[in-house]
Short mmCIF file of C-alpha atoms in Angstrom, two decimals:
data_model
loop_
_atom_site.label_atom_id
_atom_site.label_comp_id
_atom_site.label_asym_id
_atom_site.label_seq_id
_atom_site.Cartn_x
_atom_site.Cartn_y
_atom_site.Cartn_z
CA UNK H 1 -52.56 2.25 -59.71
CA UNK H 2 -51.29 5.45 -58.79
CA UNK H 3 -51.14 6.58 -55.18
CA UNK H 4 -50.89 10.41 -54.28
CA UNK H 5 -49.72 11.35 -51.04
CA UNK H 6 -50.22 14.23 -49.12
CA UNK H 7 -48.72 17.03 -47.16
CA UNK H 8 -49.62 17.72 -43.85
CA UNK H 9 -50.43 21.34 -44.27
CA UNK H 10 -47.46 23.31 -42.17
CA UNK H 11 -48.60 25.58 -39.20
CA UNK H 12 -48.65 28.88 -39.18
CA UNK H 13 -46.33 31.03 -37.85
CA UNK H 14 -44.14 27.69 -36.49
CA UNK H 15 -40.77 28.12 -35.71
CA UNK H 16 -38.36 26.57 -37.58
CA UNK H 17 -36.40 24.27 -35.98
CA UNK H 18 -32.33 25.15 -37.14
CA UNK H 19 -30.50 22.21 -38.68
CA UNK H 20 -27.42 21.15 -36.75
CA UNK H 21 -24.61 19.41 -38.64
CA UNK H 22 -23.31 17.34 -35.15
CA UNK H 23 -21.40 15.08 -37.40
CA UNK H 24 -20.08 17.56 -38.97
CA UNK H 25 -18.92 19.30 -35.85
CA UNK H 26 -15.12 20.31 -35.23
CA UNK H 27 -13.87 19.83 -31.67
CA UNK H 28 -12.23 22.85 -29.94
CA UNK H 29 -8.28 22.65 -29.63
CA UNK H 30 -7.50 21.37 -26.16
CA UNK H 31 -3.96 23.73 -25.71
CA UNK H 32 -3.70 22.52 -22.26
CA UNK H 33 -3.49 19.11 -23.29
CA UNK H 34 -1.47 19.32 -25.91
CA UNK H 35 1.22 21.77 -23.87
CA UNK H 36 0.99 19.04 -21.16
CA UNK H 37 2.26 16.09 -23.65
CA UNK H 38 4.86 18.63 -25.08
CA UNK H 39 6.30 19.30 -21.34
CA UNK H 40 5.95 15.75 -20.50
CA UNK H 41 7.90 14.41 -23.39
CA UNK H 42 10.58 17.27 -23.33
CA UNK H 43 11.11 16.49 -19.33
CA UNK H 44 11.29 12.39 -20.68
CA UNK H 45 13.82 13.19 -23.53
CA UNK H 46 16.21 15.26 -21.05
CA UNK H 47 15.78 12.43 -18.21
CA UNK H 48 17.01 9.72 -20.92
CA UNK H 49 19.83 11.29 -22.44
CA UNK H 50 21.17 12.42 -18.94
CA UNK H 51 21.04 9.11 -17.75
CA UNK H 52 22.75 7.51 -20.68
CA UNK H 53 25.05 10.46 -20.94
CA UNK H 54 26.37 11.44 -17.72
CA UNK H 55 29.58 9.27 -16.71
CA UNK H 56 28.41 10.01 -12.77
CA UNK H 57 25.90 7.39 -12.85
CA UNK H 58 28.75 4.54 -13.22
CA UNK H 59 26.46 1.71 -15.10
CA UNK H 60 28.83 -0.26 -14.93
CA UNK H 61 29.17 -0.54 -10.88
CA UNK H 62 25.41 -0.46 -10.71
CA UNK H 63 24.86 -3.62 -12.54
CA UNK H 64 28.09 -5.36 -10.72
CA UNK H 65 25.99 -4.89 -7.43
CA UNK H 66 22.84 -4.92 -8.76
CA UNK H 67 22.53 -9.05 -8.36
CA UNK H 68 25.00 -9.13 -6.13
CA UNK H 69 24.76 -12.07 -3.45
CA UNK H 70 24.72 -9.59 -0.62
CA UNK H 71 22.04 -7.65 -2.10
CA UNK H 72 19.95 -10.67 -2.95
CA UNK H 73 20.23 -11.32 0.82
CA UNK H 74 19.17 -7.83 2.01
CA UNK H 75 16.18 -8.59 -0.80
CA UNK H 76 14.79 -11.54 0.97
CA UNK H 77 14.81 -9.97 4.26
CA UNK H 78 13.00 -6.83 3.04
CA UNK H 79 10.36 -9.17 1.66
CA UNK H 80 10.28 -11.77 4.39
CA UNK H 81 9.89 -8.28 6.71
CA UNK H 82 7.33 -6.93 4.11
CA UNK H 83 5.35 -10.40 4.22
CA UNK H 84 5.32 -10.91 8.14
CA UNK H 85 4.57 -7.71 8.99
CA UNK H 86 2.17 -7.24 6.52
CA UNK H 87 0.36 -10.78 7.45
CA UNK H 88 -0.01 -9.97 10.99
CA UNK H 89 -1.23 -6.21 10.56
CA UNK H 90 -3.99 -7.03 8.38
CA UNK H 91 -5.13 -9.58 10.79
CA UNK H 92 -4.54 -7.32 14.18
CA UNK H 93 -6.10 -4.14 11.81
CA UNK H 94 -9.47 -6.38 11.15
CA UNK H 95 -9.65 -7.26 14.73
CA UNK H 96 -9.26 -3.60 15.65
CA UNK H 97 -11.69 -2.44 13.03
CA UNK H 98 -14.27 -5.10 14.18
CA UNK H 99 -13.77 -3.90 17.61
CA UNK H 100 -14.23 0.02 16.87
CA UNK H 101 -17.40 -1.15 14.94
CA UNK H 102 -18.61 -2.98 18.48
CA UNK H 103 -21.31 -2.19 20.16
CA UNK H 104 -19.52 -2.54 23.36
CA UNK H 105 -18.29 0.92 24.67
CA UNK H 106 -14.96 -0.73 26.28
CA UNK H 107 -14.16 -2.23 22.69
CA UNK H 108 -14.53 0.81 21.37
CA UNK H 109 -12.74 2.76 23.41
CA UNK H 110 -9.53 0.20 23.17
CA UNK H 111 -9.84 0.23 19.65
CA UNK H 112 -9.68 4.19 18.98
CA UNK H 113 -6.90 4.39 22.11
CA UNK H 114 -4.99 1.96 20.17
CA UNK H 115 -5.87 3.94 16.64
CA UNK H 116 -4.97 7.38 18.20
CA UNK H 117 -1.74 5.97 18.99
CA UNK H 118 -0.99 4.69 15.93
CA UNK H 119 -1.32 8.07 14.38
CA UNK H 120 0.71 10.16 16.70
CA UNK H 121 3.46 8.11 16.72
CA UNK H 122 5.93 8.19 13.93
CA UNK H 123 6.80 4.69 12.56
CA UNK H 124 10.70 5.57 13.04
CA UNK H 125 10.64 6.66 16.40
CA UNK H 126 8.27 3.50 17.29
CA UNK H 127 10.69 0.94 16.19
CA UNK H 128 13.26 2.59 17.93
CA UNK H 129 11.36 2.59 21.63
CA UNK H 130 10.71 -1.20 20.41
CA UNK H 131 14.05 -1.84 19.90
CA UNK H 132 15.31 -0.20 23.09
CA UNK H 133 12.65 -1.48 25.25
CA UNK H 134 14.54 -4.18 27.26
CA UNK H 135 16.25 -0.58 28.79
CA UNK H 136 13.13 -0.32 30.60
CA UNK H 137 11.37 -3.72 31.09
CA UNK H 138 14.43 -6.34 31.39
CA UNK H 139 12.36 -9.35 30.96
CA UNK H 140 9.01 -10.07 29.98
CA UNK H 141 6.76 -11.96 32.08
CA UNK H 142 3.48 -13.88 31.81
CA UNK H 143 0.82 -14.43 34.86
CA UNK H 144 -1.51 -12.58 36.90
CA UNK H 145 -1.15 -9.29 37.86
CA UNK H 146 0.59 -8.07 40.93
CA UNK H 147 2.03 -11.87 41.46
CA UNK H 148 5.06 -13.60 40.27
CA UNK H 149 5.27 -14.08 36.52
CA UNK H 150 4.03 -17.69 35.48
CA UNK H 151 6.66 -17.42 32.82
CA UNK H 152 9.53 -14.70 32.37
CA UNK H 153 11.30 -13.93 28.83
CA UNK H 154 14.42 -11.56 28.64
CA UNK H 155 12.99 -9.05 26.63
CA UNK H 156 16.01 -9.05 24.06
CA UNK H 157 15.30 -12.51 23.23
CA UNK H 158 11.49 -11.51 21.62
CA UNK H 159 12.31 -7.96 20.42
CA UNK H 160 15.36 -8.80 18.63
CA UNK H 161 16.16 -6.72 15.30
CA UNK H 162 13.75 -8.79 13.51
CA UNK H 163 11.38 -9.13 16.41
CA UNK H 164 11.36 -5.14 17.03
CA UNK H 165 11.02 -4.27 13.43
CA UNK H 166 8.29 -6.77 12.38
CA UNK H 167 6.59 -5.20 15.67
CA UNK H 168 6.69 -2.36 15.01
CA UNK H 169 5.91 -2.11 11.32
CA UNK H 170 2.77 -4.54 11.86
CA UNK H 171 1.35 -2.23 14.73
CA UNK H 172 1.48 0.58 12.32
CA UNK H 173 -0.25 -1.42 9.95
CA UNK H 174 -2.83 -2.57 11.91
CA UNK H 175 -3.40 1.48 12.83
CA UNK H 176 -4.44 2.37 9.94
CA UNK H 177 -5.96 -1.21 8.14
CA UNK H 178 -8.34 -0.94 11.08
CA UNK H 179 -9.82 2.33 9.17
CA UNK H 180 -9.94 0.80 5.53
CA UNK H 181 -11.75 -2.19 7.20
CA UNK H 182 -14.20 0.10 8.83
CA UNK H 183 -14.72 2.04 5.71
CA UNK H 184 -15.01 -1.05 3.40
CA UNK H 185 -17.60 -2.56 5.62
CA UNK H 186 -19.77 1.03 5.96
CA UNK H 187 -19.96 1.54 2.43
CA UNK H 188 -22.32 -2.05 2.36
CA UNK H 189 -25.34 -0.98 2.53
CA UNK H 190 -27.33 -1.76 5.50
CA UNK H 191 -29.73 -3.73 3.27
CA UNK H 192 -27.90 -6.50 3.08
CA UNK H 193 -27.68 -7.56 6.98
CA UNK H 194 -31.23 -7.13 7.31
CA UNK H 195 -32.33 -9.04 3.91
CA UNK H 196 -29.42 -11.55 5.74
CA UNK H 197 -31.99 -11.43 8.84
CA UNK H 198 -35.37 -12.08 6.62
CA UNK H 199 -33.67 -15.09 5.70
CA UNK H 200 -32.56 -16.15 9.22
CA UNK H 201 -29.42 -16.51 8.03
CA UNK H 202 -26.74 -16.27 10.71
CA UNK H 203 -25.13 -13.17 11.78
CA UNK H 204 -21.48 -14.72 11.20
CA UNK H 205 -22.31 -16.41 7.89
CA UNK H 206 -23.72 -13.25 7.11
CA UNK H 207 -20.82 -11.21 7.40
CA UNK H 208 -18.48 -13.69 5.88
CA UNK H 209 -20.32 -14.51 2.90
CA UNK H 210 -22.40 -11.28 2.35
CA UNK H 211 -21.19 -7.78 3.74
CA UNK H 212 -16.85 -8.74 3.70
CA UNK H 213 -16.61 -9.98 0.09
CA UNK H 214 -18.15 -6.68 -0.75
CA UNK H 215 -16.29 -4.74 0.98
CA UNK H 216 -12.89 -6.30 0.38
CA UNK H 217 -14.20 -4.85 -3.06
CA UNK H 218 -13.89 -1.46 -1.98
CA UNK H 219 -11.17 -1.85 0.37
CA UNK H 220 -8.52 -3.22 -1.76
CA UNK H 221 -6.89 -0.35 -3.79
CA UNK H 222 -6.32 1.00 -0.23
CA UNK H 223 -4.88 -2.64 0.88
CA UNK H 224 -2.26 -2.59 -1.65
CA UNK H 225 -1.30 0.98 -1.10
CA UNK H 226 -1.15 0.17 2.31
CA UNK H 227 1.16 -3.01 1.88
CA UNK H 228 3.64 -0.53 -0.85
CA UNK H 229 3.53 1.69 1.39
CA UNK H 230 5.10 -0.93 4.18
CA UNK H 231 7.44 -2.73 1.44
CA UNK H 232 9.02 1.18 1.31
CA UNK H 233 8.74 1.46 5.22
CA UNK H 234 11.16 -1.43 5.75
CA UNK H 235 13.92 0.75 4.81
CA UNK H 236 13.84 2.61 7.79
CA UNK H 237 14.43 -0.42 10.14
CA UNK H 238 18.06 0.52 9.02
CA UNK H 239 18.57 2.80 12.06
CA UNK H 240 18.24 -0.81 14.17
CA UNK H 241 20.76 -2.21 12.02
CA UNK H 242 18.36 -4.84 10.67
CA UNK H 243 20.28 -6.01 7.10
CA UNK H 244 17.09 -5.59 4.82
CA UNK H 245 17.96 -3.99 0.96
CA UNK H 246 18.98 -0.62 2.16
CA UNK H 247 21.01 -1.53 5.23
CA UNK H 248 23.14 -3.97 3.28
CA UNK H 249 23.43 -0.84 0.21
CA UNK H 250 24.75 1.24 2.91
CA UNK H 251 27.49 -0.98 4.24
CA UNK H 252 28.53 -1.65 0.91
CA UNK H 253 29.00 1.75 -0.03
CA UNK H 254 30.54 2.58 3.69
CA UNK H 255 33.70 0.38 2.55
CA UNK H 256 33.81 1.35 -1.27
CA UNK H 257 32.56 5.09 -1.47
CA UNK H 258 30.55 4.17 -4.26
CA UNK H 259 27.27 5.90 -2.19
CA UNK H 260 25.19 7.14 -5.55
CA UNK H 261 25.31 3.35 -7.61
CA UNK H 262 24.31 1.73 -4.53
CA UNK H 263 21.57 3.49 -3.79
CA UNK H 264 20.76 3.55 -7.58
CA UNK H 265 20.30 -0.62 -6.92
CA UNK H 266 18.44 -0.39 -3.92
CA UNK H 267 16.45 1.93 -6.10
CA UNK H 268 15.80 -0.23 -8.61
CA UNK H 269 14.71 -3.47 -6.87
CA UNK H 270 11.89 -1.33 -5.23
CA UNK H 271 10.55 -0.23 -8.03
CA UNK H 272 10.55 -3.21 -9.72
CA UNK H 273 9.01 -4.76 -6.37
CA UNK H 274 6.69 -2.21 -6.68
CA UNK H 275 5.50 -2.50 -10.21
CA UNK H 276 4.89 -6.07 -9.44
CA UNK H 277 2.30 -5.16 -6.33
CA UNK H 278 0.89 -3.21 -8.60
CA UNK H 279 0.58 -5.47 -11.49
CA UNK H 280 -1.34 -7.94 -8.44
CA UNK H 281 -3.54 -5.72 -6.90
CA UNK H 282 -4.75 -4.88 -10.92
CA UNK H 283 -5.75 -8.56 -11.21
CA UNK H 284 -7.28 -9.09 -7.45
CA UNK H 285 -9.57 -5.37 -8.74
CA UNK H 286 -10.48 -7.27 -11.67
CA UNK H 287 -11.50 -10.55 -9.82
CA UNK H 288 -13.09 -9.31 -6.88
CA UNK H 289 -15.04 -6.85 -9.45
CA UNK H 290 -16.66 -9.03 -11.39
CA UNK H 291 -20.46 -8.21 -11.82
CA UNK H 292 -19.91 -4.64 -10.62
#
């Protein structure tokens, strides 16, 4: 049986419709990109060879210090320092973010005095008035105002090195984590607390189970900049003469002159602290993004 099939009879005067070849297609040359990789791996070849050229770096002093026990000491300070301070900021910088989100005016106002400060202060010269602060208030007391202290301190004895720098350090911490917090938890949508409320769930269970988990989400690339950013800042608690890393690189080079391989050490152990943070705060983006 033969079947005949038919045309449908073309319009007249239709357009016809141009036939694109978009396989076919041939990208345009990106010239900045490819000038980019050229200066990128000219500026890598000349950093290699004058490192493995140039007798100045002295290799062979940097890796005779470079586990040495007196630098592994100055290590574990700078991250007991990094891990105490950081602890205690995030926890003071969520209570201060809570408290700027209050809807009490006096919170408020405490928690954007406190803020404020935080920003106008440098961290260097805030550790330092720590540090120094027994020259003004000789002992610490505890009790009721205008009375005798219930319970009096020297002041020396709590803001030690270690006491001023971890003080210091975790106030500025707390500064600005109080901001990340108070970003994280306004970019939840304000859909959630109320669908929270349709289901009578409670206002604290709410925010704990609901409205933080999302917004540690969003909060925690600026978290682990934040705590980098404090692992670095421990180096400065060397004008206190607290013996973290750079501190104990200092004195070393103080008694053998050798100033450029010692600080080529202390260097070296922060980045390799630092690739580690960032290796973590990869996996805690992958885990606490799951879904999204």
């Amino acid at each position: 049986m033969n079947t005949t099939t038919t045309k449908a009879p073309e319009t007249a005067g239709a357009a016809k419709l141009p036939n694109y070849d978009v396989a076919g297609a041939v990208k345009p040359t990106n010239w900045v990109n490819i000038v980019a990789w050229v200066v990128l791996i000219l500026i890598g070849i000349s950093a290699v060879a004058n490192v493995f050229t140039n007798p100045r770096w002295n290799w062979d002093v940097v890796f005779t210090y470079l586990f040495d026990e007196q630098i592994f000491g100055g290590l574990g300070r700078t991250i007991l320092l990094t891990f105490a301070a950081g602890a205690a900021g995030l926890v003071a910088g969520l209570v201060v973010g809570l408290m700027n989100m209050s809807k009490s005016p006096a919170l408020r106002v405490i928690a954007l005095a406190y803020i404020g400060f935080i920003r106008a202060i440098p961290a260097l010269v805030l550790i330092l008035v720590l540090y120094f602060l027994s020259a003004l208030f000789p002992v610490i007391g505890f009790g009721l105002p205008l009375m005798d202290p219930l319970i009096s301190v020297p002041t020396n004895t709590i803001l030690s090195q270690f006491g001023a720098a971890m003080l210091g350090l975790a106030m500025i911490v707390a500064g600005h984590t109080a901001e990340i917090i108070r970003g994280g938890i306004m970019s939840v949508a304000k859909g959630q607390t109320e669908a929270a409320r349709a289901l009578s769930i409670p206002r604290g269970q709410a925010f704990g189970r609901i409205v933080l988990p999302q917004a540690i989400r969003v909060t925690i690339p600026a978290f682990a900049t934040e705590l980098i950013t404090l692992f670095k800042n421990t180096s400065l608690v060397s004008v206190i003469g607290y013996a973290e890393l750079l501190t104990v690189a200092q004195n070393i080079y103080g008694r053998t002159y050798e100033t450029l391989p010692l600080l080529t050490v202390a260097c070296i152990w922060y980045l390799l602290l630092t690739i580690l943070a960032m290796i973590g705060q990869s996996r805690l983006e992958k885990r606490f993004g799951r879904g999204y």
